[in-house]
Amino acid sequence: MGDAGDAAAPAPKWIDTHCHLRLETCDAELAAARQAGVAAVIAIGIDVADSREATAVASRHGDVRAAAGVHPHEAAGGIDGLAELLEREEVVAVGETGLDYHYNHSPHPEQRRAFAQQIALAHEAGLALVIHSRAAWDETFAVLAAEGVPERTVFHCFTGGPREAERALQIGAYLSFSGIVTFPKAPEVREAAVRCLPDRLLVETDAPLLAPVPLRGRPNSPANVAVVGAAVAQARRVAPAELAATTTVNACRAFGLEGLGVR
């Protein structure tokens, strides 16, 4: 049994900086997340219609904010209608956007065009930028260099190693780590998490995908961000509570969440 000081210690508060929520299931998922110590969630859109739904979730729940964007898989459909969503008070970021040359669901030129257009929108709206980059690191950094890096830029579900982490940190970006950090075959991702600057470190679930070990094979949910955070804390050799405090402060700064009163 712990002493009185241990009993009085507040539970860690986490922020899931990247998940995908549906209106029909969000109430139950968010209730479970709150029970797990999740203080806030960023609901992410992957196309204009999905971004509207993310915004609707955020309008229903005071501890949710939204990101509106067009994923590289959906880039061929264009970004018409996205700019209007960025005017909503619930929207704190543009994204997810970026480049995915692994699956190539949209042609590379159209991916680059949509990515550049969304970087411009982030600049114009003064919002954070949420980047998806897979098998396209050089091209991702080239587009950012050409268009200008938004002041608050997040590489979500970071899958690079120390070299890619260093490049991202050099341009002032945040690195957000998902359940991949728990996978046995992802030592480079864990090394990137160790090397990440403390003030540029974030955690996420990318729910409903990428459930962390030991929950592989099950649908992921925002409640599991505490599992991800504990794995990052273990890799960095710090207490989970310290990691939670650090990443919560960083998330508030990256996404402008100070109004939620999360600390």
GROMACS .gro file of C-alpha atoms in nm:
model
  263
    1MET     CA    1   0.000   0.000   0.000
    2GLY     CA    2   0.137   0.344  -0.091
    3ASP     CA    3   0.177   0.629   0.154
    4ALA     CA    4  -0.052   0.929   0.178
    5GLY     CA    5   0.154   1.121  -0.076
    6ASP     CA    6   0.111   0.842  -0.331
    7ALA     CA    7  -0.263   0.826  -0.269
    8ALA     CA    8  -0.296   1.200  -0.321
    9ALA     CA    9  -0.101   1.206  -0.649
   10PRO     CA   10  -0.331   1.305  -0.936
   11ALA     CA   11  -0.376   1.060  -1.222
   12PRO     CA   12  -0.184   1.148  -1.540
   13LYS     CA   13  -0.377   1.340  -1.805
   14TRP     CA   14  -0.321   1.245  -2.167
   15ILE     CA   15  -0.416   1.407  -2.496
   16ASP     CA   16  -0.477   1.188  -2.799
   17THR     CA   17  -0.356   1.418  -3.075
   18HIS     CA   18  -0.483   1.203  -3.361
   19CYS     CA   19  -0.782   0.971  -3.388
   20HIS     CA   20  -1.075   0.911  -3.620
   21LEU     CA   21  -1.421   0.920  -3.462
   22ARG     CA   22  -1.768   0.846  -3.592
   23LEU     CA   23  -2.077   1.028  -3.468
   24GLU     CA   24  -2.261   0.702  -3.402
   25THR     CA   25  -1.990   0.561  -3.172
   26CYS     CA   26  -1.807   0.865  -3.034
   27ASP     CA   27  -2.009   0.901  -2.714
   28ALA     CA   28  -1.908   0.559  -2.581
   29GLU     CA   29  -1.549   0.586  -2.702
   30LEU     CA   30  -1.498   0.924  -2.542
   31ALA     CA   31  -1.657   0.815  -2.215
   32ALA     CA   32  -1.408   0.527  -2.199
   33ALA     CA   33  -1.123   0.762  -2.285
   34ARG     CA   34  -1.213   0.998  -2.002
   35GLN     CA   35  -1.214   0.704  -1.761
   36ALA     CA   36  -0.862   0.620  -1.884
   37GLY     CA   37  -0.733   0.971  -1.808
   38VAL     CA   38  -0.767   1.125  -2.154
   39ALA     CA   39  -0.829   1.496  -2.110
   40ALA     CA   40  -0.873   1.593  -2.475
   41VAL     CA   41  -0.884   1.446  -2.824
   42ILE     CA   42  -0.818   1.574  -3.175
   43ALA     CA   43  -1.063   1.419  -3.423
   44ILE     CA   44  -0.907   1.405  -3.768
   45GLY     CA   45  -1.067   1.428  -4.111
   46ILE     CA   46  -0.941   1.247  -4.420
   47ASP     CA   47  -1.157   1.421  -4.681
   48VAL     CA   48  -1.407   1.705  -4.681
   49ALA     CA   49  -1.709   1.493  -4.584
   50ASP     CA   50  -1.513   1.315  -4.311
   51SER     CA   51  -1.381   1.647  -4.186
   52ARG     CA   52  -1.740   1.769  -4.150
   53GLU     CA   53  -1.811   1.465  -3.934
   54ALA     CA   54  -1.500   1.528  -3.722
   55THR     CA   55  -1.620   1.883  -3.672
   56ALA     CA   56  -1.965   1.759  -3.574
   57VAL     CA   57  -1.809   1.530  -3.311
   58ALA     CA   58  -1.613   1.824  -3.175
   59SER     CA   59  -1.923   2.040  -3.159
   60ARG     CA   60  -2.095   1.772  -2.949
   61HIS     CA   61  -1.809   1.721  -2.703
   62GLY     CA   62  -1.631   2.006  -2.527
   63ASP     CA   63  -1.307   1.809  -2.484
   64VAL     CA   64  -1.275   1.736  -2.857
   65ARG     CA   65  -1.130   1.956  -3.127
   66ALA     CA   66  -1.115   1.879  -3.499
   67ALA     CA   67  -0.866   1.882  -3.783
   68ALA     CA   68  -1.003   1.925  -4.135
   69GLY     CA   69  -0.803   1.797  -4.426
   70VAL     CA   70  -0.767   1.575  -4.730
   71HIS     CA   71  -0.549   1.265  -4.686
   72PRO     CA   72  -0.305   1.182  -4.968
   73HIS     CA   73  -0.515   0.873  -5.048
   74GLU     CA   74  -0.806   1.110  -5.126
   75ALA     CA   75  -0.603   1.380  -5.302
   76ALA     CA   76  -0.738   1.296  -5.646
   77GLY     CA   77  -1.077   1.425  -5.530
   78GLY     CA   78  -0.939   1.772  -5.462
   79ILE     CA   79  -0.994   1.998  -5.163
   80ASP     CA   80  -1.304   2.195  -5.266
   81GLY     CA   81  -1.505   2.292  -4.959
   82LEU     CA   82  -1.216   2.251  -4.715
   83ALA     CA   83  -1.141   2.620  -4.667
   84GLU     CA   84  -1.492   2.688  -4.534
   85LEU     CA   85  -1.452   2.424  -4.263
   86LEU     CA   86  -1.137   2.593  -4.135
   87GLU     CA   87  -1.351   2.888  -4.024
   88ARG     CA   88  -1.529   2.672  -3.764
   89GLU     CA   89  -1.421   2.741  -3.406
   90GLU     CA   90  -1.391   2.367  -3.337
   91VAL     CA   91  -1.121   2.329  -3.605
   92VAL     CA   92  -0.766   2.370  -3.476
   93ALA     CA   93  -0.562   2.216  -3.758
   94VAL     CA   94  -0.540   2.141  -4.128
   95GLY     CA   95  -0.498   1.772  -4.194
   96GLU     CA   96  -0.432   1.509  -4.220
   97THR     CA   97  -0.251   1.586  -4.541
   98GLY     CA   98   0.082   1.489  -4.689
   99LEU     CA   99   0.227   1.225  -4.919
  100ASP     CA  100   0.187   0.848  -4.927
  101TYR     CA  101   0.398   0.677  -5.192
  102HIS     CA  102   0.351   0.333  -5.035
  103TYR     CA  103  -0.007   0.272  -5.145
  104ASN     CA  104  -0.028   0.532  -5.426
  105HIS     CA  105  -0.407   0.561  -5.406
  106SER     CA  106  -0.375   0.904  -5.572
  107PRO     CA  107  -0.120   0.999  -5.840
  108HIS     CA  108   0.193   1.162  -5.701
  109PRO     CA  109   0.139   1.499  -5.876
  110GLU     CA  110  -0.212   1.525  -5.730
  111GLN     CA  111  -0.083   1.432  -5.384
  112ARG     CA  112   0.181   1.703  -5.404
  113ARG     CA  113  -0.073   1.958  -5.529
  114ALA     CA  114  -0.322   1.887  -5.251
  115PHE     CA  115  -0.045   1.890  -4.992
  116ALA     CA  116   0.086   2.227  -5.112
  117GLN     CA  117  -0.266   2.371  -5.118
  118GLN     CA  118  -0.329   2.262  -4.759
  119ILE     CA  119   0.002   2.403  -4.639
  120ALA     CA  120  -0.111   2.734  -4.788
  121LEU     CA  121  -0.444   2.704  -4.605
  122ALA     CA  122  -0.264   2.641  -4.275
  123HIS     CA  123  -0.060   2.956  -4.329
  124GLU     CA  124  -0.365   3.162  -4.421
  125ALA     CA  125  -0.578   3.040  -4.131
  126GLY     CA  126  -0.297   3.038  -3.874
  127LEU     CA  127  -0.372   2.676  -3.791
  128ALA     CA  128  -0.154   2.377  -3.713
  129LEU     CA  129  -0.065   2.139  -3.997
  130VAL     CA  130  -0.097   1.761  -3.950
  131ILE     CA  131   0.123   1.561  -4.188
  132HIS     CA  132   0.096   1.200  -4.302
  133SER     CA  133   0.420   1.089  -4.468
  134ARG     CA  134   0.486   0.734  -4.580
  135ALA     CA  135   0.764   0.623  -4.818
  136ALA     CA  136   0.796   0.988  -4.923
  137TRP     CA  137   1.027   1.159  -4.676
  138ASP     CA  138   1.244   1.348  -4.925
  139GLU     CA  139   0.943   1.469  -5.121
  140THR     CA  140   0.757   1.568  -4.804
  141PHE     CA  141   1.045   1.786  -4.687
  142ALA     CA  142   1.084   1.929  -5.040
  143VAL     CA  143   0.721   2.043  -5.053
  144LEU     CA  144   0.749   2.194  -4.705
  145ALA     CA  145   1.065   2.380  -4.806
  146ALA     CA  146   0.895   2.515  -5.117
  147GLU     CA  147   0.573   2.623  -4.945
  148GLY     CA  148   0.714   2.727  -4.605
  149VAL     CA  149   0.675   2.530  -4.285
  150PRO     CA  150   0.376   2.642  -4.076
  151GLU     CA  151   0.475   2.754  -3.728
  152ARG     CA  152   0.294   2.455  -3.575
  153THR     CA  153   0.359   2.144  -3.784
  154VAL     CA  154   0.299   1.788  -3.663
  155PHE     CA  155   0.428   1.467  -3.820
  156HIS     CA  156   0.153   1.233  -3.711
  157CYS     CA  157   0.206   0.858  -3.657
  158PHE     CA  158   0.579   0.909  -3.694
  159THR     CA  159   0.726   0.606  -3.872
  160GLY     CA  160   1.076   0.730  -3.948
  161GLY     CA  161   1.397   0.663  -3.768
  162PRO     CA  162   1.652   0.894  -3.605
  163ARG     CA  163   1.756   1.050  -3.938
  164GLU     CA  164   1.401   1.150  -4.034
  165ALA     CA  165   1.334   1.266  -3.679
  166GLU     CA  166   1.635   1.495  -3.691
  167ARG     CA  167   1.521   1.645  -4.022
  168ALA     CA  168   1.174   1.709  -3.881
  169LEU     CA  169   1.310   1.861  -3.561
  170GLN     CA  170   1.541   2.088  -3.758
  171ILE     CA  171   1.238   2.256  -3.918
  172GLY     CA  172   1.069   2.293  -3.578
  173ALA     CA  173   0.810   2.019  -3.623
  174TYR     CA  174   0.646   1.806  -3.355
  175LEU     CA  175   0.671   1.426  -3.371
  176SER     CA  176   0.360   1.232  -3.270
  177PHE     CA  177   0.407   0.865  -3.181
  178SER     CA  178   0.136   0.601  -3.215
  179GLY     CA  179   0.101   0.236  -3.116
  180ILE     CA  180   0.375   0.152  -3.366
  181VAL     CA  181   0.621   0.245  -3.093
  182THR     CA  182   0.512  -0.075  -2.914
  183PHE     CA  183   0.568  -0.306  -3.213
  184PRO     CA  184   0.864  -0.546  -3.180
  185LYS     CA  185   0.971  -0.478  -3.540
  186ALA     CA  186   0.987  -0.097  -3.495
  187PRO     CA  187   1.319  -0.032  -3.316
  188GLU     CA  188   1.395   0.274  -3.530
  189VAL     CA  189   1.063   0.435  -3.432
  190ARG     CA  190   1.145   0.377  -3.065
  191GLU     CA  191   1.490   0.529  -3.117
  192ALA     CA  192   1.328   0.833  -3.279
  193ALA     CA  193   1.100   0.863  -2.974
  194VAL     CA  194   1.404   0.854  -2.747
  195ARG     CA  195   1.587   1.121  -2.947
  196CYS     CA  196   1.290   1.354  -2.991
  197LEU     CA  197   1.331   1.686  -2.813
  198PRO     CA  198   1.111   1.694  -2.502
  199ASP     CA  199   0.920   2.002  -2.619
  200ARG     CA  200   0.839   1.845  -2.958
  201LEU     CA  201   0.701   1.512  -2.836
  202LEU     CA  202   0.336   1.406  -2.879
  203VAL     CA  203   0.137   1.084  -2.847
  204GLU     CA  204  -0.166   0.956  -3.037
  205THR     CA  205  -0.367   0.645  -3.115
  206ASP     CA  206  -0.465   0.689  -3.483
  207ALA     CA  207  -0.773   0.495  -3.374
  208PRO     CA  208  -0.939   0.282  -3.492
  209LEU     CA  209  -0.613   0.159  -3.647
  210LEU     CA  210  -0.279   0.057  -3.493
  211ALA     CA  211  -0.385  -0.077  -3.154
  212PRO     CA  212  -0.073  -0.097  -2.937
  213VAL     CA  213   0.076  -0.414  -2.792
  214PRO     CA  214  -0.078  -0.599  -2.604
  215LEU     CA  215  -0.404  -0.504  -2.780
  216ARG     CA  216  -0.304  -0.594  -3.135
  217GLY     CA  217  -0.586  -0.736  -3.344
  218ARG     CA  218  -0.854  -0.533  -3.169
  219PRO     CA  219  -1.009  -0.202  -3.279
  220ASN     CA  220  -0.809   0.085  -3.135
  221SER     CA  221  -0.966   0.368  -2.935
  222PRO     CA  222  -0.858   0.699  -2.777
  223ALA     CA  223  -0.850   0.534  -2.433
  224ASN     CA  224  -0.537   0.347  -2.546
  225VAL     CA  225  -0.327   0.663  -2.572
  226ALA     CA  226  -0.220   0.591  -2.214
  227VAL     CA  227  -0.074   0.258  -2.334
  228VAL     CA  228   0.115   0.435  -2.611
  229GLY     CA  229   0.237   0.699  -2.369
  230ALA     CA  230   0.359   0.438  -2.122
  231ALA     CA  231   0.561   0.271  -2.399
  232VAL     CA  232   0.720   0.601  -2.500
  233ALA     CA  233   0.795   0.672  -2.134
  234GLN     CA  234   0.962   0.333  -2.097
  235ALA     CA  235   1.177   0.394  -2.405
  236ARG     CA  236   1.281   0.736  -2.273
  237ARG     CA  237   1.330   0.600  -1.918
  238VAL     CA  238   1.093   0.844  -1.752
  239ALA     CA  239   0.779   0.792  -1.547
  240PRO     CA  240   0.449   0.777  -1.739
  241ALA     CA  241   0.319   1.070  -1.534
  242GLU     CA  242   0.615   1.282  -1.646
  243LEU     CA  243   0.561   1.182  -2.008
  244ALA     CA  244   0.190   1.262  -1.980
  245ALA     CA  245   0.262   1.607  -1.838
  246THR     CA  246   0.519   1.683  -2.109
  247THR     CA  247   0.307   1.569  -2.402
  248THR     CA  248  -0.005   1.740  -2.268
  249VAL     CA  249   0.172   2.075  -2.249
  250ASN     CA  250   0.312   2.018  -2.599
  251ALA     CA  251  -0.029   1.927  -2.741
  252CYS     CA  252  -0.186   2.238  -2.592
  253ARG     CA  253   0.085   2.447  -2.758
  254ALA     CA  254   0.076   2.267  -3.091
  255PHE     CA  255  -0.302   2.276  -3.130
  256GLY     CA  256  -0.395   2.585  -2.929
  257LEU     CA  257  -0.589   2.392  -2.666
  258GLU     CA  258  -0.529   2.631  -2.378
  259GLY     CA  259  -0.897   2.719  -2.375
  260LEU     CA  260  -0.982   2.365  -2.264
  261GLY     CA  261  -0.806   2.426  -1.933
  262VAL     CA  262  -0.593   2.111  -1.967
  263ARG     CA  263  -0.266   2.115  -1.773
   0.00000   0.00000   0.00000
